[in-house]
Amino acid sequence: LGFSFTLNLEGVKNILIIPIFLMKGRHIIMDISEGENSWKSILESEGLRVECLMNSLLQYNEIRKLYIEMLDFSDNLQRD
């Protein structure tokens, strides 16, 4: 499966990529921020200044607590 999209970059000089993921893995590193064909490298080749925020959601205490609560809740549902 592939997809195609067009960005209107008229007047844009800087882009901040903020991927939303639980844990940083190979996909986020290679496809978004560092790989030869990553979103970052493609946008930089268009002359844009690109920054990637690479924090995973589980690096934030409140989100981590919520995630653990959801796992506990799910586990309790399966036991009933």
CSV table of N, CA and C in Angstrom, one decimal:
chain,number,residue,atom,x,y,z
A,1,LEU,N,0.8,-1.2,0.0
A,1,LEU,CA,0.0,0.0,0.0
A,1,LEU,C,0.9,1.2,0.0
A,2,GLY,N,0.5,2.2,-0.8
A,2,GLY,CA,1.3,3.4,-0.8
A,2,GLY,C,0.3,4.6,-0.8
A,3,PHE,N,0.8,5.7,-0.6
A,3,PHE,CA,-0.1,6.9,-0.7
A,3,PHE,C,0.7,8.1,-1.2
A,4,SER,N,0.0,9.0,-1.7
A,4,SER,CA,0.6,10.2,-2.2
A,4,SER,C,-0.2,11.4,-1.7
A,5,PHE,N,0.6,12.5,-1.5
A,5,PHE,CA,-0.1,13.7,-1.1
A,5,PHE,C,0.8,14.9,-1.6
A,6,THR,N,0.1,16.0,-1.6
A,6,THR,CA,0.8,17.2,-2.1
A,6,THR,C,0.7,18.3,-1.0
A,7,LEU,N,1.8,18.9,-0.7
A,7,LEU,CA,1.8,19.9,0.3
A,7,LEU,C,1.9,21.3,-0.3
A,8,ASN,N,1.2,22.2,0.1
A,8,ASN,CA,1.3,23.6,-0.4
A,8,ASN,C,2.4,24.3,0.5
A,9,LEU,N,3.6,24.4,0.0
A,9,LEU,CA,4.7,24.9,0.8
A,9,LEU,C,5.0,26.4,0.5
A,10,GLU,N,4.2,27.0,-0.2
A,10,GLU,CA,4.4,28.4,-0.5
A,10,GLU,C,4.5,29.3,0.8
A,11,GLY,N,5.6,29.9,0.9
A,11,GLY,CA,5.9,30.8,2.1
A,11,GLY,C,6.4,30.0,3.3
A,12,VAL,N,6.4,28.7,3.3
A,12,VAL,CA,6.9,27.9,4.4
A,12,VAL,C,8.4,27.8,4.4
A,13,LYS,N,9.0,28.0,5.5
A,13,LYS,CA,10.5,27.9,5.6
A,13,LYS,C,10.9,26.9,6.6
A,14,ASN,N,10.1,26.7,7.6
A,14,ASN,CA,10.4,25.8,8.7
A,14,ASN,C,9.3,24.8,9.0
A,15,ILE,N,9.6,23.6,9.3
A,15,ILE,CA,8.6,22.6,9.6
A,15,ILE,C,9.1,21.8,10.8
A,16,LEU,N,8.1,21.6,11.7
A,16,LEU,CA,8.3,20.7,12.9
A,16,LEU,C,7.5,19.5,12.7
A,17,ILE,N,8.1,18.3,12.7
A,17,ILE,CA,7.4,17.1,12.6
A,17,ILE,C,7.3,16.5,14.0
A,18,ILE,N,6.0,16.2,14.4
A,18,ILE,CA,5.8,15.7,15.7
A,18,ILE,C,5.0,14.4,15.5
A,19,PRO,N,5.7,13.3,15.4
A,19,PRO,CA,5.1,12.0,15.3
A,19,PRO,C,4.5,11.6,16.6
A,20,ILE,N,3.3,10.9,16.6
A,20,ILE,CA,2.7,10.4,17.8
A,20,ILE,C,2.8,8.9,17.8
A,21,PHE,N,3.6,8.4,18.8
A,21,PHE,CA,3.8,7.0,18.9
A,21,PHE,C,4.1,6.7,20.4
A,22,LEU,N,3.8,5.4,20.8
A,22,LEU,CA,4.1,5.0,22.2
A,22,LEU,C,5.6,4.8,22.5
A,23,MET,N,6.3,4.2,21.5
A,23,MET,CA,7.7,4.0,21.7
A,23,MET,C,8.4,4.2,20.4
A,24,LYS,N,9.6,4.8,20.6
A,24,LYS,CA,10.4,5.1,19.4
A,24,LYS,C,11.0,3.8,18.8
A,25,GLY,N,10.8,3.5,17.6
A,25,GLY,CA,11.3,2.3,17.0
A,25,GLY,C,12.0,2.6,15.6
A,26,ARG,N,12.3,1.6,14.9
A,26,ARG,CA,13.0,1.7,13.6
A,26,ARG,C,12.2,2.6,12.6
A,27,HIS,N,10.8,2.3,12.6
A,27,HIS,CA,10.0,3.1,11.6
A,27,HIS,C,10.2,4.6,11.8
A,28,ILE,N,10.0,5.0,13.0
A,28,ILE,CA,10.1,6.5,13.3
A,28,ILE,C,11.5,7.0,13.0
A,29,ILE,N,12.5,6.3,13.3
A,29,ILE,CA,13.8,6.7,13.0
A,29,ILE,C,14.1,6.8,11.5
A,30,MET,N,13.9,5.7,10.8
A,30,MET,CA,14.3,5.6,9.4
A,30,MET,C,13.3,6.3,8.5
A,31,ASP,N,12.0,6.2,8.7
A,31,ASP,CA,11.1,6.7,7.8
A,31,ASP,C,10.7,8.2,8.0
A,32,ILE,N,10.9,8.6,9.2
A,32,ILE,CA,10.5,10.0,9.5
A,32,ILE,C,11.7,10.9,9.7
A,33,SER,N,12.7,10.5,10.4
A,33,SER,CA,13.8,11.5,10.8
A,33,SER,C,15.2,11.3,10.2
A,34,GLU,N,15.6,10.0,9.9
A,34,GLU,CA,17.0,9.8,9.6
A,34,GLU,C,17.3,9.1,8.3
A,35,GLY,N,16.3,8.4,7.8
A,35,GLY,CA,16.6,7.6,6.6
A,35,GLY,C,16.8,8.4,5.3
A,36,GLU,N,17.4,7.8,4.3
A,36,GLU,CA,17.7,8.5,3.1
A,36,GLU,C,16.4,9.0,2.4
A,37,ASN,N,15.3,8.3,2.6
A,37,ASN,CA,14.0,8.7,2.0
A,37,ASN,C,13.0,9.1,3.1
A,38,SER,N,13.6,9.6,4.2
A,38,SER,CA,12.7,10.0,5.3
A,38,SER,C,11.9,11.3,4.9
A,39,TRP,N,10.9,11.5,5.7
A,39,TRP,CA,10.1,12.7,5.4
A,39,TRP,C,11.0,13.9,5.6
A,40,LYS,N,11.9,13.9,6.7
A,40,LYS,CA,12.8,15.0,7.0
A,40,LYS,C,13.7,15.3,5.8
A,41,SER,N,14.4,14.2,5.2
A,41,SER,CA,15.3,14.4,4.1
A,41,SER,C,14.6,14.9,2.9
A,42,ILE,N,13.4,14.4,2.6
A,42,ILE,CA,12.6,14.9,1.5
A,42,ILE,C,12.3,16.3,1.6
A,43,LEU,N,11.8,16.8,2.7
A,43,LEU,CA,11.5,18.2,2.9
A,43,LEU,C,12.7,19.1,2.9
A,44,GLU,N,13.8,18.6,3.5
A,44,GLU,CA,15.1,19.4,3.4
A,44,GLU,C,15.6,19.5,2.0
A,45,SER,N,15.3,18.5,1.2
A,45,SER,CA,15.8,18.6,-0.2
A,45,SER,C,15.0,19.7,-1.0
A,46,GLU,N,13.8,20.1,-0.4
A,46,GLU,CA,13.0,21.2,-1.0
A,46,GLU,C,13.4,22.5,-0.4
A,47,GLY,N,14.5,22.5,0.4
A,47,GLY,CA,15.0,23.8,0.9
A,47,GLY,C,14.4,24.2,2.2
A,48,LEU,N,13.7,23.3,2.9
A,48,LEU,CA,13.1,23.7,4.1
A,48,LEU,C,14.0,23.3,5.3
A,49,ARG,N,13.8,24.0,6.4
A,49,ARG,CA,14.5,23.7,7.7
A,49,ARG,C,13.5,22.8,8.4
A,50,VAL,N,14.0,21.6,8.8
A,50,VAL,CA,13.1,20.6,9.4
A,50,VAL,C,13.6,20.2,10.7
A,51,GLU,N,12.8,20.1,11.7
A,51,GLU,CA,13.1,19.6,13.0
A,51,GLU,C,12.1,18.5,13.4
A,52,CYS,N,12.6,17.4,14.0
A,52,CYS,CA,11.7,16.3,14.4
A,52,CYS,C,11.7,16.2,15.9
A,53,LEU,N,10.5,16.3,16.5
A,53,LEU,CA,10.4,16.0,17.9
A,53,LEU,C,10.3,14.5,18.1
A,54,MET,N,11.2,13.9,18.8
A,54,MET,CA,11.3,12.5,18.9
A,54,MET,C,10.9,11.9,20.2
A,55,ASN,N,10.2,12.6,21.0
A,55,ASN,CA,9.7,12.0,22.3
A,55,ASN,C,8.5,11.1,22.0
A,56,SER,N,8.6,9.9,22.7
A,56,SER,CA,7.5,9.0,22.6
A,56,SER,C,6.4,9.4,23.6
A,57,LEU,N,5.2,9.0,23.4
A,57,LEU,CA,4.2,9.3,24.4
A,57,LEU,C,4.5,8.8,25.8
A,58,LEU,N,5.1,7.6,25.8
A,58,LEU,CA,5.4,7.0,27.1
A,58,LEU,C,6.5,7.6,27.9
A,59,GLN,N,7.1,8.6,27.3
A,59,GLN,CA,8.1,9.4,28.1
A,59,GLN,C,7.5,10.5,29.0
A,60,TYR,N,6.2,10.7,28.8
A,60,TYR,CA,5.5,11.6,29.6
A,60,TYR,C,4.8,10.9,30.8
A,61,ASN,N,5.1,11.3,32.0
A,61,ASN,CA,4.5,10.6,33.2
A,61,ASN,C,3.0,10.4,33.2
A,62,GLU,N,2.3,11.4,32.9
A,62,GLU,CA,0.8,11.4,32.9
A,62,GLU,C,0.3,10.4,31.9
A,63,ILE,N,0.9,10.4,30.7
A,63,ILE,CA,0.4,9.5,29.6
A,63,ILE,C,0.8,8.1,30.0
A,64,ARG,N,2.0,7.9,30.6
A,64,ARG,CA,2.4,6.5,31.0
A,64,ARG,C,1.5,6.0,32.1
A,65,LYS,N,1.1,6.8,33.1
A,65,LYS,CA,0.1,6.4,34.1
A,65,LYS,C,-1.2,6.0,33.5
A,66,LEU,N,-1.7,6.8,32.6
A,66,LEU,CA,-3.0,6.5,31.9
A,66,LEU,C,-2.9,5.2,31.1
A,67,TYR,N,-1.8,5.0,30.4
A,67,TYR,CA,-1.6,3.7,29.7
A,67,TYR,C,-1.6,2.5,30.6
A,68,ILE,N,-0.9,2.6,31.7
A,68,ILE,CA,-0.9,1.5,32.7
A,68,ILE,C,-2.3,1.3,33.3
A,69,GLU,N,-3.0,2.3,33.6
A,69,GLU,CA,-4.4,2.2,34.0
A,69,GLU,C,-5.2,1.5,33.0
A,70,MET,N,-5.1,1.8,31.7
A,70,MET,CA,-5.8,1.2,30.7
A,70,MET,C,-5.5,-0.3,30.6
A,71,LEU,N,-4.2,-0.7,30.7
A,71,LEU,CA,-3.8,-2.1,30.7
A,71,LEU,C,-4.4,-2.8,31.8
A,72,ASP,N,-4.4,-2.2,33.0
A,72,ASP,CA,-5.0,-2.9,34.2
A,72,ASP,C,-6.5,-3.1,34.0
A,73,PHE,N,-7.1,-2.1,33.5
A,73,PHE,CA,-8.6,-2.2,33.2
A,73,PHE,C,-8.9,-3.3,32.2
A,74,SER,N,-8.1,-3.3,31.2
A,74,SER,CA,-8.3,-4.4,30.2
A,74,SER,C,-8.1,-5.8,30.8
A,75,ASP,N,-7.0,-5.9,31.6
A,75,ASP,CA,-6.7,-7.2,32.2
A,75,ASP,C,-7.9,-7.6,33.1
A,76,ASN,N,-8.5,-6.7,33.8
A,76,ASN,CA,-9.6,-7.0,34.7
A,76,ASN,C,-10.8,-7.4,33.9
A,77,LEU,N,-11.1,-6.8,32.8
A,77,LEU,CA,-12.2,-7.2,31.9
A,77,LEU,C,-12.0,-8.6,31.4
A,78,GLN,N,-10.8,-9.0,31.1
A,78,GLN,CA,-10.6,-10.3,30.6
A,78,GLN,C,-10.8,-11.4,31.6
A,79,ARG,N,-10.5,-11.0,32.9
A,79,ARG,CA,-10.7,-12.0,34.0
A,79,ARG,C,-12.1,-12.2,34.4
A,80,ASP,N,-13.0,-11.2,34.1
A,80,ASP,CA,-14.4,-11.3,34.5
A,80,ASP,C,-15.2,-12.2,33.6
